[in-house]
mmCIF file of C-alpha atoms in Angstrom:
data_model
loop_
_atom_site.group_PDB
_atom_site.id
_atom_site.type_symbol
_atom_site.label_atom_id
_atom_site.label_comp_id
_atom_site.label_asym_id
_atom_site.label_seq_id
_atom_site.Cartn_x
_atom_site.Cartn_y
_atom_site.Cartn_z
ATOM 1 C CA ARG O 1 -9.120 33.860 -19.085
ATOM 2 C CA GLU O 2 -9.555 34.849 -22.706
ATOM 3 C CA ILE O 3 -11.457 31.662 -23.650
ATOM 4 C CA PHE O 4 -14.451 33.028 -22.148
ATOM 5 C CA ASN O 5 -14.034 36.469 -23.818
ATOM 6 C CA ARG O 6 -14.242 34.665 -27.343
ATOM 7 C CA PRO O 7 -17.276 34.069 -29.610
ATOM 8 C CA THR O 8 -19.088 31.133 -28.734
ATOM 9 C CA GLY O 9 -17.986 29.197 -31.936
ATOM 10 C CA MET O 10 -14.492 29.661 -31.192
ATOM 11 C CA TRP O 11 -14.285 27.549 -27.974
ATOM 12 C CA LYS O 12 -14.120 24.200 -29.997
ATOM 13 C CA ARG O 13 -10.649 25.408 -31.505
ATOM 14 C CA ASP O 14 -9.281 26.022 -27.975
ATOM 15 C CA ALA O 15 -10.699 22.952 -26.416
ATOM 16 C CA THR O 16 -7.111 21.834 -25.491
ATOM 17 C CA SER O 17 -6.489 25.188 -23.882
ATOM 18 C CA TYR O 18 -9.719 24.831 -21.811
ATOM 19 C CA TYR O 19 -8.647 21.391 -20.578
ATOM 20 C CA THR O 20 -5.026 22.494 -19.785
ATOM 21 C CA ALA O 21 -6.307 25.516 -18.006
ATOM 22 C CA PHE O 22 -9.105 24.096 -15.844
ATOM 23 C CA TRP O 23 -9.174 20.065 -15.704
ATOM 24 C CA LYS O 24 -5.473 19.122 -15.805
ATOM 25 C CA PRO O 25 -4.664 20.865 -12.589
ATOM 26 C CA ILE O 26 -7.375 19.114 -10.449
ATOM 27 C CA PRO O 27 -4.957 15.977 -9.582
ATOM 28 C CA ILE O 28 -2.402 18.467 -8.363
ATOM 29 C CA TRP O 29 -4.983 20.149 -6.138
ATOM 30 C CA LEU O 30 -5.943 16.614 -4.800
ATOM 31 C CA THR O 31 -2.410 15.621 -4.209
ATOM 32 C CA ARG O 32 -1.794 18.921 -2.378
ATOM 33 C CA LEU O 33 -4.708 18.719 -0.236
ATOM 34 C CA ARG O 34 -3.648 15.239 0.667
ATOM 35 C CA GLU O 35 -0.068 16.576 1.644
ATOM 36 C CA ILE O 36 -1.965 19.340 4.013
ATOM 37 C CA LYS O 37 -4.786 17.062 5.358
ATOM 38 C CA GLY O 38 -3.312 13.597 5.157
ATOM 39 C CA ASP O 39 -5.812 11.076 3.327
ATOM 40 C CA PHE O 40 -8.997 12.805 3.281
ATOM 41 C CA ARG O 41 -11.181 9.966 2.224
ATOM 42 C CA VAL O 42 -13.760 8.889 4.502
ATOM 43 C CA LYS O 43 -13.376 5.327 5.854
ATOM 44 C CA LYS O 44 -16.764 3.460 5.996
ATOM 45 C CA TYR O 45 -17.811 0.129 7.323
ATOM 46 C CA LEU O 46 -20.582 -2.419 6.526
ATOM 47 C CA GLU O 47 -21.390 -4.256 9.940
ATOM 48 C CA GLU O 48 -24.156 -6.419 10.928
ATOM 49 C CA ALA O 49 -25.245 -4.574 14.100
ATOM 50 C CA ARG O 50 -27.001 -5.899 17.142
ATOM 51 C CA VAL O 51 -30.002 -3.910 18.334
ATOM 52 C CA ILE O 52 -29.778 -2.580 21.867
ATOM 53 C CA GLY O 53 -32.841 -0.812 22.098
ATOM 54 C CA ASN O 54 -35.572 0.585 20.124
ATOM 55 C CA GLU O 55 -38.080 3.122 21.869
ATOM 56 C CA ALA O 56 -40.567 5.480 20.737
ATOM 57 C CA VAL O 57 -39.875 9.114 21.838
ATOM 58 C CA THR O 58 -43.183 10.327 20.413
ATOM 59 C CA GLU O 59 -45.944 8.718 18.505
ATOM 60 C CA ALA O 60 -44.239 9.136 15.323
ATOM 61 C CA ILE O 61 -40.490 9.347 16.355
ATOM 62 C CA TYR O 62 -38.330 6.660 17.485
ATOM 63 C CA LYS O 63 -34.817 6.184 18.959
ATOM 64 C CA LEU O 64 -32.762 3.284 17.952
ATOM 65 C CA THR O 65 -29.355 2.107 19.538
ATOM 66 C CA PHE O 66 -27.183 -0.523 18.277
ATOM 67 C CA GLU O 67 -23.977 -2.001 18.760
ATOM 68 C CA SER O 68 -21.503 -1.298 15.744
ATOM 69 C CA PRO O 69 -17.793 -1.042 17.222
ATOM 70 C CA GLN O 70 -16.100 0.158 14.008
ATOM 71 C CA ILE O 71 -18.559 2.796 13.145
ATOM 72 C CA ALA O 72 -18.792 4.062 16.852
ATOM 73 C CA ARG O 73 -15.050 4.274 16.991
ATOM 74 C CA THR O 74 -14.750 6.539 13.894
ATOM 75 C CA ALA O 75 -17.904 8.542 13.752
ATOM 76 C CA LEU O 76 -17.734 12.437 13.776
ATOM 77 C CA PRO O 77 -20.623 14.790 14.435
ATOM 78 C CA GLY O 78 -22.641 15.474 11.436
ATOM 79 C CA GLN O 79 -22.163 11.976 9.915
ATOM 80 C CA PHE O 80 -24.782 9.619 9.144
ATOM 81 C CA VAL O 81 -25.399 5.736 8.703
ATOM 82 C CA ASN O 82 -27.455 3.976 6.041
ATOM 83 C CA VAL O 83 -29.442 1.143 7.745
ATOM 84 C CA SER O 84 -31.165 -1.719 6.065
ATOM 85 C CA VAL O 85 -33.707 -4.123 7.511
ATOM 86 C CA GLU O 86 -34.823 -7.430 6.104
ATOM 87 C CA THR O 87 -38.295 -6.283 4.950
ATOM 88 C CA ALA O 88 -37.059 -3.139 3.197
ATOM 89 C CA PHE O 89 -35.429 -3.082 -0.111
ATOM 90 C CA LEU O 90 -33.464 0.206 0.100
ATOM 91 C CA ARG O 91 -31.199 1.427 2.860
ATOM 92 C CA ARG O 92 -32.344 4.403 4.772
ATOM 93 C CA PRO O 93 -30.039 7.272 5.860
ATOM 94 C CA PHE O 94 -30.107 8.570 9.620
ATOM 95 C CA GLY O 95 -28.058 11.101 11.386
ATOM 96 C CA ILE O 96 -25.831 9.775 14.221
ATOM 97 C CA VAL O 97 -27.044 11.311 17.445
ATOM 98 C CA GLU O 98 -24.367 9.545 19.601
ATOM 99 C CA ALA O 99 -21.454 7.213 19.112
ATOM 100 C CA CYS O 100 -19.352 5.784 21.988
ATOM 101 C CA GLY O 101 -16.134 4.235 20.959
ATOM 102 C CA GLU O 102 -15.679 2.520 24.176
ATOM 103 C CA THR O 103 -18.915 0.809 24.221
ATOM 104 C CA GLY O 104 -19.351 0.384 20.541
ATOM 105 C CA GLU O 105 -22.855 1.801 20.698
ATOM 106 C CA VAL O 106 -24.396 4.065 17.992
ATOM 107 C CA THR O 107 -27.672 6.014 18.604
ATOM 108 C CA ILE O 108 -30.009 7.352 15.591
ATOM 109 C CA ILE O 109 -33.347 8.847 15.525
ATOM 110 C CA TYR O 110 -36.128 8.331 12.877
ATOM 111 C CA ARG O 111 -39.389 9.464 11.896
ATOM 112 C CA LEU O 112 -42.065 6.835 11.061
ATOM 113 C CA VAL O 113 -43.065 7.742 7.421
ATOM 114 C CA GLY O 114 -42.849 4.740 5.063
ATOM 115 C CA THR O 115 -42.643 1.175 4.864
ATOM 116 C CA GLY O 116 -38.800 1.042 5.723
ATOM 117 C CA THR O 117 -39.196 2.851 8.934
ATOM 118 C CA ALA O 118 -42.295 0.994 9.643
ATOM 119 C CA ALA O 119 -40.452 -2.017 9.573
ATOM 120 C CA MET O 120 -37.731 -0.415 11.841
ATOM 121 C CA THR O 121 -40.377 0.066 14.600
ATOM 122 C CA ASN O 122 -40.675 -3.665 15.081
ATOM 123 C CA LEU O 123 -36.963 -4.084 15.880
ATOM 124 C CA ARG O 124 -36.341 -5.711 19.356
ATOM 125 C CA ALA O 125 -33.233 -6.097 21.374
ATOM 126 C CA ASP O 126 -30.750 -8.755 19.949
ATOM 127 C CA ASP O 127 -32.309 -8.414 16.359
ATOM 128 C CA THR O 128 -29.607 -7.850 13.767
ATOM 129 C CA ILE O 129 -29.681 -4.896 11.076
ATOM 130 C CA SER O 130 -27.321 -4.039 8.382
ATOM 131 C CA VAL O 131 -25.490 -0.842 8.821
ATOM 132 C CA GLU O 132 -23.171 1.074 6.568
ATOM 133 C CA GLY O 133 -21.333 4.179 7.773
ATOM 134 C CA PRO O 134 -20.173 6.551 9.056
ATOM 135 C CA LEU O 135 -20.823 8.577 5.829
ATOM 136 C CA GLY O 136 -20.382 12.095 5.023
ATOM 137 C CA GLU O 137 -17.643 14.639 6.102
ATOM 138 C CA GLY O 138 -18.769 15.194 9.607
ATOM 139 C CA THR O 139 -17.391 18.660 9.373
ATOM 140 C CA PHE O 140 -18.431 21.651 11.685
ATOM 141 C CA SER O 141 -16.425 24.657 12.230
ATOM 142 C CA THR O 142 -16.752 26.579 15.244
ATOM 143 C CA ALA O 143 -14.845 29.454 16.571
ATOM 144 C CA ALA O 144 -13.552 29.844 20.240
ATOM 145 C CA GLY O 145 -16.102 30.825 22.721
ATOM 146 C CA LYS O 146 -20.038 30.214 22.871
ATOM 147 C CA VAL O 147 -21.362 28.275 20.027
ATOM 148 C CA LEU O 148 -25.240 28.707 18.925
ATOM 149 C CA LEU O 149 -26.927 25.413 17.689
ATOM 150 C CA VAL O 150 -30.316 25.661 15.701
ATOM 151 C CA GLY O 151 -32.276 22.815 14.785
ATOM 152 C CA GLY O 152 -35.533 20.939 15.061
ATOM 153 C CA GLY O 153 -37.307 17.380 15.018
ATOM 154 C CA VAL O 154 -35.075 14.735 13.839
ATOM 155 C CA GLY O 155 -32.811 17.184 12.096
ATOM 156 C CA LEU O 156 -31.222 17.807 15.582
ATOM 157 C CA ALA O 157 -29.300 14.424 15.431
ATOM 158 C CA PRO O 158 -26.091 15.914 14.259
ATOM 159 C CA LEU O 159 -26.290 18.844 16.611
ATOM 160 C CA ILE O 160 -26.748 16.558 19.680
ATOM 161 C CA CYS O 161 -23.580 14.749 18.704
ATOM 162 C CA LEU O 162 -21.605 17.979 18.479
ATOM 163 C CA ALA O 163 -23.046 19.269 21.686
ATOM 164 C CA GLY O 164 -21.734 16.412 23.532
ATOM 165 C CA ARG O 165 -18.205 16.782 22.191
ATOM 166 C CA LEU O 166 -17.941 20.529 22.412
ATOM 167 C CA ALA O 167 -15.540 21.822 25.454
ATOM 168 C CA GLU O 168 -17.960 24.517 26.461
ATOM 169 C CA LYS O 169 -21.715 24.175 26.771
ATOM 170 C CA PRO O 170 -23.718 25.638 23.689
ATOM 171 C CA VAL O 171 -26.645 27.743 23.432
ATOM 172 C CA VAL O 172 -29.217 25.762 21.916
ATOM 173 C CA LEU O 173 -32.381 26.802 20.014
ATOM 174 C CA VAL O 174 -34.976 23.819 19.340
ATOM 175 C CA GLY O 175 -37.823 24.247 17.167
ATOM 176 C CA GLY O 176 -40.504 21.919 15.792
ATOM 177 C CA LYS O 177 -44.096 21.910 14.172
ATOM 178 C CA THR O 178 -45.609 21.070 17.550
ATOM 179 C CA LYS O 179 -44.457 20.905 21.117
ATOM 180 C CA GLU O 180 -44.164 17.096 20.908
ATOM 181 C CA GLU O 181 -41.492 17.621 18.274
ATOM 182 C CA THR O 182 -39.251 19.678 20.959
ATOM 183 C CA PHE O 183 -38.646 16.322 22.756
ATOM 184 C CA TRP O 184 -34.725 16.881 22.456
ATOM 185 C CA THR O 185 -34.698 19.899 24.842
ATOM 186 C CA GLU O 186 -33.939 17.246 27.642
ATOM 187 C CA SER O 187 -30.791 16.217 26.004
ATOM 188 C CA PHE O 188 -29.343 19.579 25.966
ATOM 189 C CA LYS O 189 -30.052 20.320 29.854
ATOM 190 C CA ASP O 190 -27.361 18.389 31.283
#
């Protein structure tokens, strides 16, 4: 538009034109997007989840499974949850590794890096944690045919979830700082 071609001082005079041209149509775009995709807002839940298991995968990486039926039923690959434990002030975000809508179980992995995750290592079966989610869009686009997934360490969480839901077995490249951090290769063998 010609607003951008004018000298800098003149934009104030055309502020109404600028608003009309760029910001006013946004609600129309959102309405059209809702017509095409339906209500695209992500539904999230806040649940008191029961811990099922919390095991060390490596010296500094843990796998936590908890029962959260609403989150498990609606979670998509690529989404995450915010977990709060009693001794930590802030919630911590963790990618969803697996979510089973039938059993209501959700699995996450986390790396021991601070006081919040240190408190999480003390969680035992039947303890309760506050979980918020699923969060994020959880959108992956794949073309028909073979899919290549690349990731490493705890960053593999959404890819494990995606690999489990693909119709065809994907090709997976797993990396890490050390051999110990390639612990997820077993998850992709079946």
